[in-house]
Amino acid sequence: MTIRPATWAVFFLLALLLCRGAEASHQVFSEADLFEVSADADAAEQARDDALRTGYHFQPPKHWINDPNGVMYHKGVYHLFYQYNPKGAVWGNIVWAHAVSTNLVDWTMLPPAIYPTAPFDVNGCWSGSATVLPDGTPAIMYTGIDGQNRQVQNVAYPKDLSDPFLRDWVKPDYNPVIAPGPGVNASAFRDPTTAWRGPDGDWRLVVGTKDNHLGLAVLYKSKDFKTWTPSPQPLHSGDTGMWECPDFFPVTSRGVDGSGVLRKHVLKVSLDLTRFEYYTLGEYDHAAEKYVPDASLADGNDGLRYDYGDFYASKTFLDVSGTRRRVLWGWANESDSTADDVRKGWAGVQAVPRKLWLARDGRQLVQWPVAEIESLRGGHVNVTRRVVRPGAHFEVAGLASPAQADVEASFRVRDLGRAEPWDPAWDKADAQTVCAARGADAKGGVGPFGLWVLASDDLEEKTAVFFRVFKRGDNGKHVVLMCNDPSTSSKEDGIYKPTFAGFVDVDIANNGGKIALRTLIDHSVVESFGARGRTCILSRVYPTKAIGDKARLYVFNNGESDVMVNHLNAYDMRSANITGSMERST
Ligand code: DQQ
């Protein structure tokens, strides 16, 4: 590849933004920068970039995407709106792109639905939510960036309710319906939730904001979706910095003994400072207009996460199409460099839509890819009752496309007595710290064992998704970790390769040493569900050798105990059917 001298300056600028872990949000690039770099992509690079595009994780044909917005089900059609830059592969020029589906798998791309047209959103149409009103009319509330760069909340309604795809949206002249009041930080006041009705019949919604380092979910009330009044105190707050993309909704479960229904509320927030999100479960006190998290659950760094990997700005909706289910969408940013994205011409994907529910023990939420995804399963390979000895691995051969696959495995640890002692120094550490200290290649007692995905045949490249089990000295209980180690995922330089990890809240001894893992592999996405959805990790990887039909899938065991693969079912995944056009005909 030859690079013109002028372009080096651009590479240098963009290289400053190589690492995405704590990327500053809302960085603006000039269009001239984008053209300089994209001109240099050669054919081989282009082919490799194309091989990293996803087959069944949602992404548009080109350009930048971020947060899912306004997700909803309306009269037989699922709507996915999302933050989109129509001009390039970096964040900027933000509009609401729009796609529709009848099965959450195949999508028809439509022209952007909400884009700057008025003084109240002239500088951008940022995130928001949809609410289906009692008469069946959907209302969108979104953040507009107005002429003074203030963040204001606007409402929009479908122009033509008889259009099943709801292509066009009207923004009433009375917008903004919620402006930042006195004392509110106008540059940090955004992302209205779906609205709900209280016992008095009035609508409520929450907007994310901050007061210095205090993250806030401020509550607004309305009788008509037009005039909104702030509640004197926030629904909830936490000492975490800005709360972006709050989501607030009820969940139920049958309870552990099946005798009664357990009801809780979920408050999820996305932290602008660290770019991860967490949730709490708790009680919604309607009279006090307050949300009170369960005493055992922490706000902030120690909180529960939907996903311990690359998953941000998520949003749920209630799917009333069949048996009512709550469905979660989340955005996975790239982990390569901004220069790579500009060369690729695309950046960002959506995680697969996940069904989300309250665990029967009431301690956490559980997630699972919506069942519709399984309609893409094709060729199938099965492994039954195969023992993996300490230090051994074997290839799961026979798939046509291990780079685009769905793998479900159930493992049984033969000898939990081999678990390494838990180091009390880790009591205050998060799972990521422990996993980083004990990577996939560091031999253990029970584990690391699991999958090597997107592996090259010489194993130079591979992403490890695995479990590692420790035993506490104080109470004799096991601590189960689920990790995603991408440190050898790519030979390419300049890629952000953090080890992601979460604890798995299971009693593995009581479960006969059994633990399950499902991993969705999609070229540059590795999306895993541990212990049937109790711990989830999405990671973005960029193999150079393990691409297309060169990718391989293995089971490995780097522990001292034998591990039995009770069952492993691996499926080739067909690509989703993406049709339609994002261009607006004039
Ligand atoms: N992305 C949007 C904001 C939101 C942030 C702008 C979260 O509305 O707070 O694209 O990723």
Coordinates of C-alpha atoms and ligand atoms in Angstrom, one line a residue:
M1 CA 0.0 0.0 0.0
T2 CA 1.4 3.5 -0.8
I3 CA 0.3 6.3 1.3
R4 CA 0.5 9.9 0.1
P5 CA 2.5 12.2 2.5
A6 CA -0.5 14.4 3.1
T7 CA -2.4 11.4 4.4
W8 CA 0.2 10.7 7.1
A9 CA -1.0 13.8 8.9
V10 CA -4.5 12.5 8.9
F11 CA -3.4 9.0 10.1
F12 CA -1.5 10.7 12.9
L13 CA -4.6 12.7 13.9
L14 CA -6.8 9.6 13.8
A15 CA -4.2 7.4 15.5
L16 CA -4.7 9.6 18.6
L17 CA -8.1 8.0 18.9
L18 CA -6.9 4.4 18.6
C19 CA -8.3 3.1 21.8
R20 CA -12.0 3.0 22.2
G21 CA -12.3 2.0 25.8
A22 CA -13.0 5.4 27.2
E23 CA -13.5 7.3 23.9
A24 CA -14.8 10.8 24.5
S25 CA -18.3 10.9 23.2
H26 CA -19.5 13.2 20.4
Q27 CA -16.1 13.9 18.8
V28 CA -16.6 15.7 15.5
F29 CA -14.4 15.1 12.4
S30 CA -14.3 17.1 9.2
E31 CA -15.4 15.5 5.9
A32 CA -12.1 16.4 4.3
D33 CA -10.3 14.1 6.8
L34 CA -12.6 11.2 5.9
F35 CA -12.0 11.5 2.1
E36 CA -8.2 11.6 2.5
V37 CA -8.0 8.3 4.3
S38 CA -10.6 6.3 2.4
A39 CA -8.9 7.0 -0.9
D40 CA -6.0 4.8 0.3
A41 CA -7.8 1.6 0.9
D42 CA -6.5 -1.0 -1.6
A43 CA -8.2 -4.1 -2.9
A44 CA -6.7 -6.6 -0.4
E45 CA -7.6 -4.4 2.5
Q46 CA -11.1 -3.9 1.1
A47 CA -11.6 -7.7 0.8
R48 CA -10.5 -8.2 4.4
D49 CA -12.6 -5.3 5.7
D50 CA -15.6 -6.8 3.9
A51 CA -14.9 -10.2 5.5
L52 CA -15.3 -8.5 8.9
R53 CA -18.8 -7.3 8.2
T54 CA -21.5 -9.1 10.0
G55 CA -23.9 -11.6 8.5
Y56 CA -26.7 -11.5 11.1
H57 CA -25.9 -8.7 13.5
F58 CA -27.6 -5.6 12.3
Q59 CA -25.5 -3.1 10.5
P60 CA -26.3 -0.7 7.6
P61 CA -24.4 -1.0 4.3
K62 CA -22.0 1.8 5.3
H63 CA -21.2 4.7 7.7
W64 CA -21.3 5.1 11.4
I65 CA -24.0 3.9 13.8
N66 CA -24.5 4.1 17.5
D67 CA -27.4 3.8 20.0
P68 CA -30.6 1.9 19.2
N69 CA -33.5 4.4 19.4
G70 CA -37.3 4.2 19.6
V71 CA -37.4 0.4 19.4
M72 CA -41.0 -0.8 19.3
Y73 CA -43.5 -3.3 17.9
H74 CA -46.4 -1.7 16.1
K75 CA -49.1 -3.5 14.2
G76 CA -47.1 -6.5 13.1
V77 CA -43.9 -4.6 12.5
Y78 CA -40.8 -4.2 14.6
H79 CA -39.1 -0.8 14.2
L80 CA -35.4 -0.2 14.9
F81 CA -34.3 3.4 14.8
Y82 CA -30.6 4.1 15.5
Q83 CA -28.1 6.9 15.6
Y84 CA -26.5 7.3 12.2
N85 CA -24.1 9.5 10.4
P86 CA -25.2 9.7 6.8
K87 CA -21.9 11.2 5.7
G88 CA -19.2 9.0 7.1
A89 CA -17.8 6.3 9.4
V90 CA -17.2 8.5 12.5
W91 CA -19.7 10.0 14.9
G92 CA -21.4 13.2 13.6
N93 CA -24.3 14.7 11.6
I94 CA -26.6 12.5 13.7
V95 CA -30.0 11.5 12.5
W96 CA -32.4 8.6 13.3
A97 CA -31.9 5.9 10.7
H98 CA -34.8 3.5 10.4
A99 CA -35.2 -0.2 9.6
V100 CA -38.3 -2.5 9.9
S101 CA -38.8 -6.2 10.3
T102 CA -41.5 -8.7 10.9
N103 CA -39.2 -11.2 12.6
L104 CA -36.4 -9.3 14.2
V105 CA -33.9 -11.1 11.9
D106 CA -34.5 -9.8 8.3
W107 CA -34.6 -6.0 7.9
T108 CA -35.9 -3.5 5.3
M109 CA -33.7 -0.4 5.4
L110 CA -35.7 2.9 5.1
P111 CA -34.6 6.5 4.7
P112 CA -33.8 8.3 8.0
A113 CA -37.0 9.0 9.9
I114 CA -35.9 11.9 12.1
Y115 CA -33.4 14.4 11.0
P116 CA -32.7 18.1 11.6
T117 CA -35.4 20.3 10.2
A118 CA -36.3 22.9 12.8
P119 CA -34.7 25.3 15.3
F120 CA -35.3 22.7 18.1
D121 CA -33.1 20.0 16.4
V122 CA -31.0 21.9 13.9
N123 CA -27.8 20.6 15.3
G124 CA -28.7 17.0 15.7
C125 CA -31.3 14.4 16.5
W126 CA -30.0 12.4 19.4
S127 CA -31.3 9.4 21.3
G128 CA -34.8 8.8 22.5
S129 CA -37.6 6.3 22.9
A130 CA -41.0 5.3 21.5
T131 CA -44.3 5.0 23.5
V132 CA -47.3 3.4 21.9
L133 CA -50.3 5.5 23.2
P134 CA -53.5 3.8 24.3
D135 CA -55.2 4.6 20.9
G136 CA -52.3 2.8 19.1
T137 CA -50.5 5.9 18.0
P138 CA -46.8 5.7 18.5
A139 CA -45.1 8.9 19.9
I140 CA -41.4 9.4 19.7
M141 CA -39.5 11.5 22.3
Y142 CA -36.0 12.4 21.3
T143 CA -33.2 14.8 22.2
G144 CA -32.8 17.7 19.7
I145 CA -29.7 19.8 19.7
D146 CA -31.1 23.3 19.2
G147 CA -29.6 26.4 17.6
Q148 CA -27.9 27.3 20.9
N149 CA -26.5 23.8 21.2
R150 CA -28.8 23.1 24.1
Q151 CA -30.2 19.6 24.6
V152 CA -34.0 19.7 24.5
Q153 CA -36.6 17.0 24.3
N154 CA -39.0 16.9 21.3
V155 CA -42.0 14.8 20.4
A156 CA -42.7 13.4 16.9
Y157 CA -45.7 11.5 15.5
P158 CA -46.2 9.4 12.4
K159 CA -47.4 11.4 9.4
D160 CA -49.5 8.6 8.1
L161 CA -50.8 5.9 10.4
S162 CA -51.9 3.8 7.5
D163 CA -48.3 3.4 6.3
P164 CA -47.3 0.1 8.0
F165 CA -43.7 1.2 8.0
L166 CA -44.3 4.6 9.5
R167 CA -41.8 6.1 7.2
D168 CA -42.5 9.8 7.8
W169 CA -42.7 11.6 11.1
V170 CA -44.1 15.0 12.0
K171 CA -42.6 17.2 14.6
P172 CA -45.2 19.7 16.0
D173 CA -44.3 23.3 16.0
Y174 CA -44.8 23.4 19.8
N175 CA -41.5 21.6 20.3
P176 CA -39.4 21.4 22.4
V177 CA -41.8 19.9 24.9
I178 CA -39.1 19.7 27.6
A179 CA -36.4 22.4 27.7
P180 CA -33.6 22.4 30.3
G181 CA -35.0 24.4 33.2
P182 CA -33.0 26.7 35.6
G183 CA -30.1 24.9 37.1
V184 CA -30.2 22.1 34.6
N185 CA -27.0 21.5 32.6
A186 CA -28.1 22.1 29.0
S187 CA -25.2 20.2 27.5
A188 CA -26.0 17.1 29.6
F189 CA -29.8 16.7 29.4
R190 CA -30.8 13.9 27.1
D191 CA -32.2 10.5 26.0
P192 CA -35.8 10.4 27.2
T193 CA -37.2 7.0 28.1
T194 CA -40.4 5.3 27.0
A195 CA -43.2 6.9 29.0
W196 CA -45.5 5.0 31.4
R197 CA -48.7 5.9 33.2
G198 CA -48.9 6.2 37.0
P199 CA -51.9 5.3 39.2
D200 CA -53.3 8.8 38.5
G201 CA -53.3 8.1 34.7
D202 CA -50.7 10.8 34.0
W203 CA -47.7 10.1 31.8
R204 CA -44.2 9.9 33.2
L205 CA -40.8 9.7 31.6
V206 CA -37.2 10.1 32.7
V207 CA -34.4 12.2 31.1
G208 CA -30.7 11.5 31.8
T209 CA -28.5 14.4 33.2
K210 CA -25.8 15.2 35.7
D211 CA -25.1 17.7 38.4
N212 CA -21.3 17.8 38.6
H213 CA -20.4 14.2 39.3
L214 CA -23.9 13.1 40.3
G215 CA -25.8 11.2 37.5
L216 CA -29.5 11.8 37.6
A217 CA -32.7 10.3 36.2
V218 CA -35.0 13.3 36.3
L219 CA -38.7 12.6 36.2
Y220 CA -41.3 14.6 34.1
K221 CA -45.1 14.2 34.2
S222 CA -47.7 15.1 31.6
K223 CA -51.4 14.6 31.0
D224 CA -51.2 15.1 27.2
F225 CA -47.6 14.3 26.1
K226 CA -47.3 18.0 25.3
T227 CA -47.0 19.9 28.5
W228 CA -44.4 18.2 30.8
T229 CA -43.7 19.3 34.4
P230 CA -40.6 18.3 36.3
S231 CA -40.9 16.3 39.5
P232 CA -39.3 18.2 42.5
Q233 CA -36.8 15.3 43.0
P234 CA -35.2 12.9 40.6
L235 CA -36.5 9.3 40.3
H236 CA -33.0 8.2 41.3
S237 CA -29.4 9.4 41.2
G238 CA -25.9 8.0 41.7
D239 CA -22.3 9.3 42.1
T240 CA -21.1 8.1 38.7
G241 CA -21.0 11.0 36.4
M242 CA -23.5 11.6 33.5
W243 CA -26.4 9.1 33.1
E244 CA -27.0 8.6 29.4
C245 CA -29.8 6.5 27.9
P246 CA -31.7 5.6 31.1
D247 CA -34.2 2.8 30.8
F248 CA -36.9 2.1 33.4
F249 CA -39.3 -0.8 33.3
P250 CA -41.1 -3.5 35.4
V251 CA -40.1 -7.2 35.3
T252 CA -41.7 -10.3 37.0
S253 CA -40.8 -13.9 37.6
R254 CA -42.5 -16.9 39.1
G255 CA -40.1 -16.9 42.2
V256 CA -37.9 -19.7 43.2
D257 CA -40.6 -22.0 44.6
G258 CA -43.1 -21.1 41.9
S259 CA -45.5 -20.1 44.6
G260 CA -45.8 -16.4 44.0
V261 CA -45.0 -13.7 41.4
L262 CA -41.9 -11.7 42.1
R263 CA -42.2 -8.1 40.8
K264 CA -39.4 -5.6 40.5
H265 CA -38.4 -2.5 38.6
V266 CA -35.2 -2.2 36.6
L267 CA -33.3 1.1 36.2
K268 CA -30.4 0.9 33.7
V269 CA -28.1 3.8 32.9
S270 CA -25.2 4.2 30.5
L271 CA -22.2 5.9 32.0
D272 CA -20.7 8.6 29.7
L273 CA -17.5 8.7 31.8
T274 CA -16.5 5.0 31.4
R275 CA -18.8 3.9 28.5
F276 CA -20.2 1.0 30.3
E277 CA -23.7 0.5 31.6
Y278 CA -25.1 -1.0 34.8
Y279 CA -28.6 -1.7 36.2
T280 CA -30.2 -2.2 39.6
L281 CA -33.3 -4.0 40.5
G282 CA -35.6 -2.4 43.0
E283 CA -38.9 -1.0 44.1
Y284 CA -40.8 1.9 42.4
D285 CA -42.5 3.9 45.1
H286 CA -45.3 5.6 43.1
A287 CA -46.5 7.9 46.0
A288 CA -43.0 9.3 46.5
E289 CA -42.1 9.2 42.8
K290 CA -38.9 7.5 43.8
Y291 CA -37.1 4.4 42.7
V292 CA -35.3 2.5 45.5
P293 CA -32.7 -0.2 44.5
D294 CA -32.5 -3.4 46.5
A295 CA -30.1 -2.9 49.4
S296 CA -27.8 -5.7 48.1
L297 CA -27.3 -4.0 44.7
A298 CA -24.7 -1.3 44.0
D299 CA -25.1 1.8 41.9
G300 CA -22.0 2.4 39.8
N301 CA -18.8 0.4 39.1
D302 CA -19.9 -2.6 41.2
G303 CA -23.4 -2.8 39.7
L304 CA -24.8 -5.6 37.6
R305 CA -24.4 -5.3 33.9
Y306 CA -26.5 -6.6 31.0
D307 CA -23.2 -7.3 29.3
Y308 CA -19.6 -7.2 30.6
G309 CA -18.2 -6.5 27.1
D310 CA -18.7 -4.0 24.3
F311 CA -22.4 -3.1 24.8
Y312 CA -23.7 0.4 25.3
A313 CA -26.7 2.8 25.1
S314 CA -29.1 -0.1 25.3
K315 CA -32.8 0.1 25.2
T316 CA -35.7 -2.3 25.8
F317 CA -39.3 -2.5 24.5
L318 CA -42.3 -4.6 25.4
D319 CA -43.0 -7.0 22.6
V320 CA -46.7 -7.6 22.6
S321 CA -46.7 -9.7 19.4
G322 CA -47.2 -13.0 21.2
T323 CA -46.6 -14.0 24.8
R324 CA -45.4 -10.6 26.0
R325 CA -41.7 -10.5 26.3
R326 CA -39.2 -7.7 27.0
V327 CA -36.6 -7.3 24.2
L328 CA -33.2 -5.6 24.6
W329 CA -31.2 -3.9 22.0
G330 CA -27.6 -2.6 22.5
W331 CA -24.9 -1.0 20.4
A332 CA -21.4 -2.5 20.0
N333 CA -18.8 0.0 19.0
E334 CA -15.7 -1.0 17.0
S335 CA -12.5 -1.8 18.8
D336 CA -10.2 -1.0 15.9
S337 CA -8.9 2.5 15.2
T338 CA -10.9 5.4 13.9
A339 CA -8.5 5.3 10.9
D340 CA -9.5 1.7 10.3
D341 CA -13.2 2.7 10.4
V342 CA -12.8 5.4 7.9
R343 CA -10.9 3.0 5.6
K344 CA -13.6 0.3 6.1
G345 CA -16.3 2.9 5.5
W346 CA -18.4 1.5 8.4
A347 CA -18.5 1.4 12.2
G348 CA -20.8 0.0 14.8
V349 CA -23.2 -2.9 14.9
Q350 CA -26.2 -3.8 17.0
A351 CA -26.0 -6.8 19.3
V352 CA -28.7 -9.5 18.5
P353 CA -32.0 -8.6 20.1
R354 CA -32.2 -10.4 23.4
K355 CA -35.2 -11.6 25.4
L356 CA -34.7 -10.3 29.0
W357 CA -36.4 -11.5 32.2
L358 CA -36.0 -11.6 35.9
A359 CA -34.2 -14.6 37.3
R360 CA -36.4 -16.7 39.6
D361 CA -34.1 -16.0 42.5
G362 CA -34.8 -12.3 41.9
R363 CA -31.1 -11.4 42.1
Q364 CA -30.4 -10.5 38.5
L365 CA -31.8 -10.4 34.9
V366 CA -31.3 -13.2 32.4
Q367 CA -30.9 -12.7 28.7
W368 CA -31.1 -15.0 25.7
P369 CA -31.0 -14.3 21.9
V370 CA -34.6 -14.0 20.6
A371 CA -35.7 -17.4 19.3
E372 CA -36.2 -16.0 15.8
I373 CA -32.4 -15.9 15.4
E374 CA -32.5 -19.7 15.3
S375 CA -34.3 -19.6 12.0
L376 CA -30.9 -18.8 10.4
R377 CA -29.4 -22.0 11.6
G378 CA -28.1 -24.3 8.8
G379 CA -25.5 -27.0 8.8
H380 CA -25.1 -28.7 12.2
V381 CA -22.3 -30.4 14.0
N382 CA -22.8 -32.3 17.3
V383 CA -20.3 -33.4 19.9
T384 CA -21.5 -35.6 22.8
R385 CA -19.8 -36.8 25.9
R386 CA -16.2 -36.0 24.9
V387 CA -13.6 -35.6 27.6
V388 CA -11.0 -32.8 27.2
R389 CA -7.9 -33.7 29.3
P390 CA -5.8 -31.1 31.0
G391 CA -3.9 -29.0 28.4
A392 CA -5.8 -30.6 25.5
H393 CA -7.9 -29.1 22.8
F394 CA -9.9 -30.4 19.8
E395 CA -11.3 -28.9 16.7
V396 CA -15.1 -28.9 16.1
A397 CA -14.8 -29.6 12.5
G398 CA -17.5 -29.9 9.9
L399 CA -19.1 -26.4 9.8
A400 CA -19.1 -24.7 6.4
S401 CA -18.7 -21.3 8.1
P402 CA -17.2 -21.2 11.6
A403 CA -16.8 -17.4 11.1
Q404 CA -20.6 -17.1 11.1
A405 CA -22.0 -19.6 13.6
D406 CA -24.0 -20.3 16.7
V407 CA -22.5 -22.7 19.2
E408 CA -24.2 -24.1 22.3
A409 CA -22.1 -26.2 24.7
S410 CA -22.7 -27.8 28.0
F411 CA -19.6 -28.7 30.0
R412 CA -19.2 -30.7 33.1
V413 CA -16.1 -30.3 35.4
R414 CA -15.0 -33.8 36.5
D415 CA -13.1 -32.7 39.6
L416 CA -14.1 -29.4 41.3
G417 CA -11.6 -30.2 44.1
R418 CA -8.9 -29.0 41.7
A419 CA -10.2 -25.4 41.8
E420 CA -7.5 -22.8 42.5
P421 CA -7.8 -21.0 45.9
W422 CA -9.5 -17.6 45.6
D423 CA -7.1 -14.9 46.6
P424 CA -8.8 -12.7 49.2
A425 CA -6.9 -9.8 47.7
W426 CA -9.4 -10.1 44.8
D427 CA -12.4 -9.6 47.1
K428 CA -12.6 -6.0 46.1
A429 CA -11.5 -6.5 42.5
D430 CA -13.9 -6.8 39.5
A431 CA -14.0 -9.9 37.3
Q432 CA -12.1 -8.1 34.6
T433 CA -9.1 -7.5 36.8
V434 CA -9.1 -11.2 37.9
C435 CA -9.4 -12.5 34.3
A436 CA -6.7 -10.1 33.1
A437 CA -4.4 -11.5 35.8
R438 CA -5.3 -15.1 34.7
G439 CA -5.7 -15.1 30.9
A440 CA -6.8 -18.0 28.7
D441 CA -3.2 -19.3 28.4
A442 CA -2.5 -19.2 32.2
K443 CA -2.9 -22.7 33.4
G444 CA -5.4 -23.2 36.2
G445 CA -7.0 -25.8 38.4
V446 CA -10.6 -25.8 37.1
G447 CA -10.4 -24.0 33.8
P448 CA -9.7 -22.0 31.9
F449 CA -11.9 -24.2 29.7
G450 CA -14.2 -23.2 26.9
L451 CA -14.1 -22.2 23.2
W452 CA -11.5 -20.8 20.9
V453 CA -13.5 -19.0 18.2
L454 CA -12.3 -17.2 15.0
A455 CA -9.1 -19.3 15.3
S456 CA -6.6 -19.7 12.5
D457 CA -5.5 -23.3 11.8
D458 CA -2.0 -22.6 13.3
L459 CA -3.8 -21.1 16.4
E460 CA -1.8 -17.9 16.0
E461 CA -5.1 -16.1 16.0
K462 CA -7.9 -17.0 18.3
T463 CA -10.4 -15.4 20.7
A464 CA -11.0 -17.4 23.9
V465 CA -14.4 -17.5 25.7
F466 CA -14.0 -19.5 28.8
F467 CA -14.8 -20.2 32.5
R468 CA -12.4 -20.4 35.4
V469 CA -13.5 -21.6 38.8
F470 CA -11.9 -20.7 42.2
K471 CA -12.7 -21.9 45.7
R472 CA -12.9 -19.5 48.6
G473 CA -11.0 -20.3 51.7
D474 CA -13.5 -18.7 54.1
N475 CA -16.7 -20.4 53.2
G476 CA -15.7 -23.1 50.8
K477 CA -17.9 -21.7 48.0
H478 CA -16.9 -21.7 44.4
V479 CA -16.4 -18.4 42.5
V480 CA -17.1 -18.8 38.7
L481 CA -15.7 -16.4 36.3
M482 CA -16.6 -16.0 32.6
C483 CA -14.0 -14.3 30.4
N484 CA -13.5 -13.2 26.9
D485 CA -9.8 -12.9 26.1
P486 CA -9.1 -11.4 22.6
S487 CA -5.4 -10.8 23.2
T488 CA -4.5 -13.1 20.4
S489 CA -7.5 -12.4 18.2
S490 CA -5.6 -10.5 15.6
K491 CA -2.1 -10.1 14.2
E492 CA -3.0 -6.5 13.3
D493 CA -1.5 -3.7 15.4
G494 CA -3.4 -0.8 17.0
I495 CA -6.5 -2.8 18.0
Y496 CA -8.1 -2.3 21.4
K497 CA -8.1 -5.8 23.0
P498 CA -9.3 -5.7 26.5
T499 CA -10.1 -8.9 28.4
F500 CA -13.8 -8.7 29.3
A501 CA -15.2 -10.7 32.2
G502 CA -18.1 -11.1 34.6
F503 CA -18.8 -13.3 37.6
V504 CA -21.4 -16.0 37.1
D505 CA -23.9 -16.3 39.9
V506 CA -24.3 -20.1 40.0
D507 CA -23.7 -22.8 42.5
I508 CA -21.6 -25.0 40.2
A509 CA -21.0 -27.7 42.9
N510 CA -24.8 -28.0 43.5
N511 CA -25.2 -28.2 39.7
G512 CA -23.0 -31.3 39.5
G513 CA -20.1 -29.3 38.0
K514 CA -22.2 -28.4 34.9
I515 CA -22.1 -25.0 33.2
A516 CA -23.4 -24.0 29.8
L517 CA -22.0 -21.5 27.2
R518 CA -23.6 -20.2 24.0
T519 CA -21.5 -18.1 21.6
L520 CA -22.7 -16.3 18.5
I521 CA -19.8 -15.8 16.1
D522 CA -20.3 -13.3 13.4
H523 CA -16.9 -12.4 11.7
S524 CA -16.0 -9.5 14.0
V525 CA -18.5 -10.1 16.7
V526 CA -18.2 -12.7 19.5
E527 CA -21.3 -12.5 21.6
S528 CA -21.5 -15.0 24.5
F529 CA -24.1 -16.1 27.0
G530 CA -22.8 -18.0 30.1
A531 CA -24.9 -20.2 32.4
R532 CA -28.0 -19.9 30.1
G533 CA -27.9 -16.1 30.0
R534 CA -26.8 -15.1 33.5
T535 CA -23.6 -13.5 32.4
C536 CA -23.2 -12.1 28.9
I537 CA -20.1 -10.7 27.1
L538 CA -19.9 -9.2 23.6
S539 CA -16.5 -8.5 22.1
R540 CA -15.3 -7.1 18.7
V541 CA -12.3 -8.7 17.1
Y542 CA -10.5 -8.3 13.8
P543 CA -8.8 -11.5 12.7
T544 CA -6.4 -11.3 9.7
K545 CA -6.1 -15.0 9.1
A546 CA -9.1 -16.5 10.8
I547 CA -11.5 -15.0 8.3
G548 CA -14.2 -16.5 6.0
D549 CA -13.7 -20.2 5.4
K550 CA -10.3 -20.1 7.1
A551 CA -11.8 -19.6 10.5
R552 CA -11.8 -22.6 12.9
L553 CA -13.6 -23.5 16.1
Y554 CA -12.0 -25.4 19.0
V555 CA -12.8 -26.6 22.5
F556 CA -9.9 -26.2 25.0
N557 CA -9.0 -27.0 28.5
N558 CA -6.1 -25.4 30.3
G559 CA -7.0 -26.6 33.8
E560 CA -5.9 -29.6 35.8
S561 CA -9.3 -31.2 35.9
D562 CA -10.8 -33.1 33.0
V563 CA -13.8 -31.4 31.5
M564 CA -16.5 -33.3 29.8
V565 CA -18.3 -31.7 26.8
N566 CA -21.7 -33.2 27.6
H567 CA -23.2 -31.7 24.4
L568 CA -22.0 -29.3 21.9
N569 CA -24.2 -28.2 19.0
A570 CA -22.7 -25.9 16.5
Y571 CA -24.7 -24.4 13.6
D572 CA -23.7 -22.6 10.5
M573 CA -25.7 -19.4 10.4
R574 CA -27.2 -18.0 7.2
S575 CA -27.0 -14.3 6.6
A576 CA -30.0 -12.2 7.5
N577 CA -31.9 -10.8 4.5
I578 CA -31.4 -7.1 4.3
T579 CA -33.3 -5.2 1.6
G580 CA -34.5 -1.7 1.0
S581 CA -32.7 1.6 0.6
M582 CA -31.7 4.3 3.0
E583 CA -31.8 6.9 0.3
R584 CA -34.7 9.4 0.4
S585 CA -36.3 9.8 -3.0
T586 CA -36.8 13.4 -3.8
Ligands
DQQ1 N1 -25.3 8.9 22.0 C1 -26.3 9.9 21.6 C2 -26.7 10.6 22.9 C3 -26.4 9.6 23.9 C4 -25.2 9.0 23.4 C5 -25.7 10.8 20.6 C6 -24.9 7.6 24.0 O1 -28.1 11.0 22.8 O2 -26.3 10.2 25.2 O3 -25.4 10.1 19.4 O4 -24.1 6.8 23.2

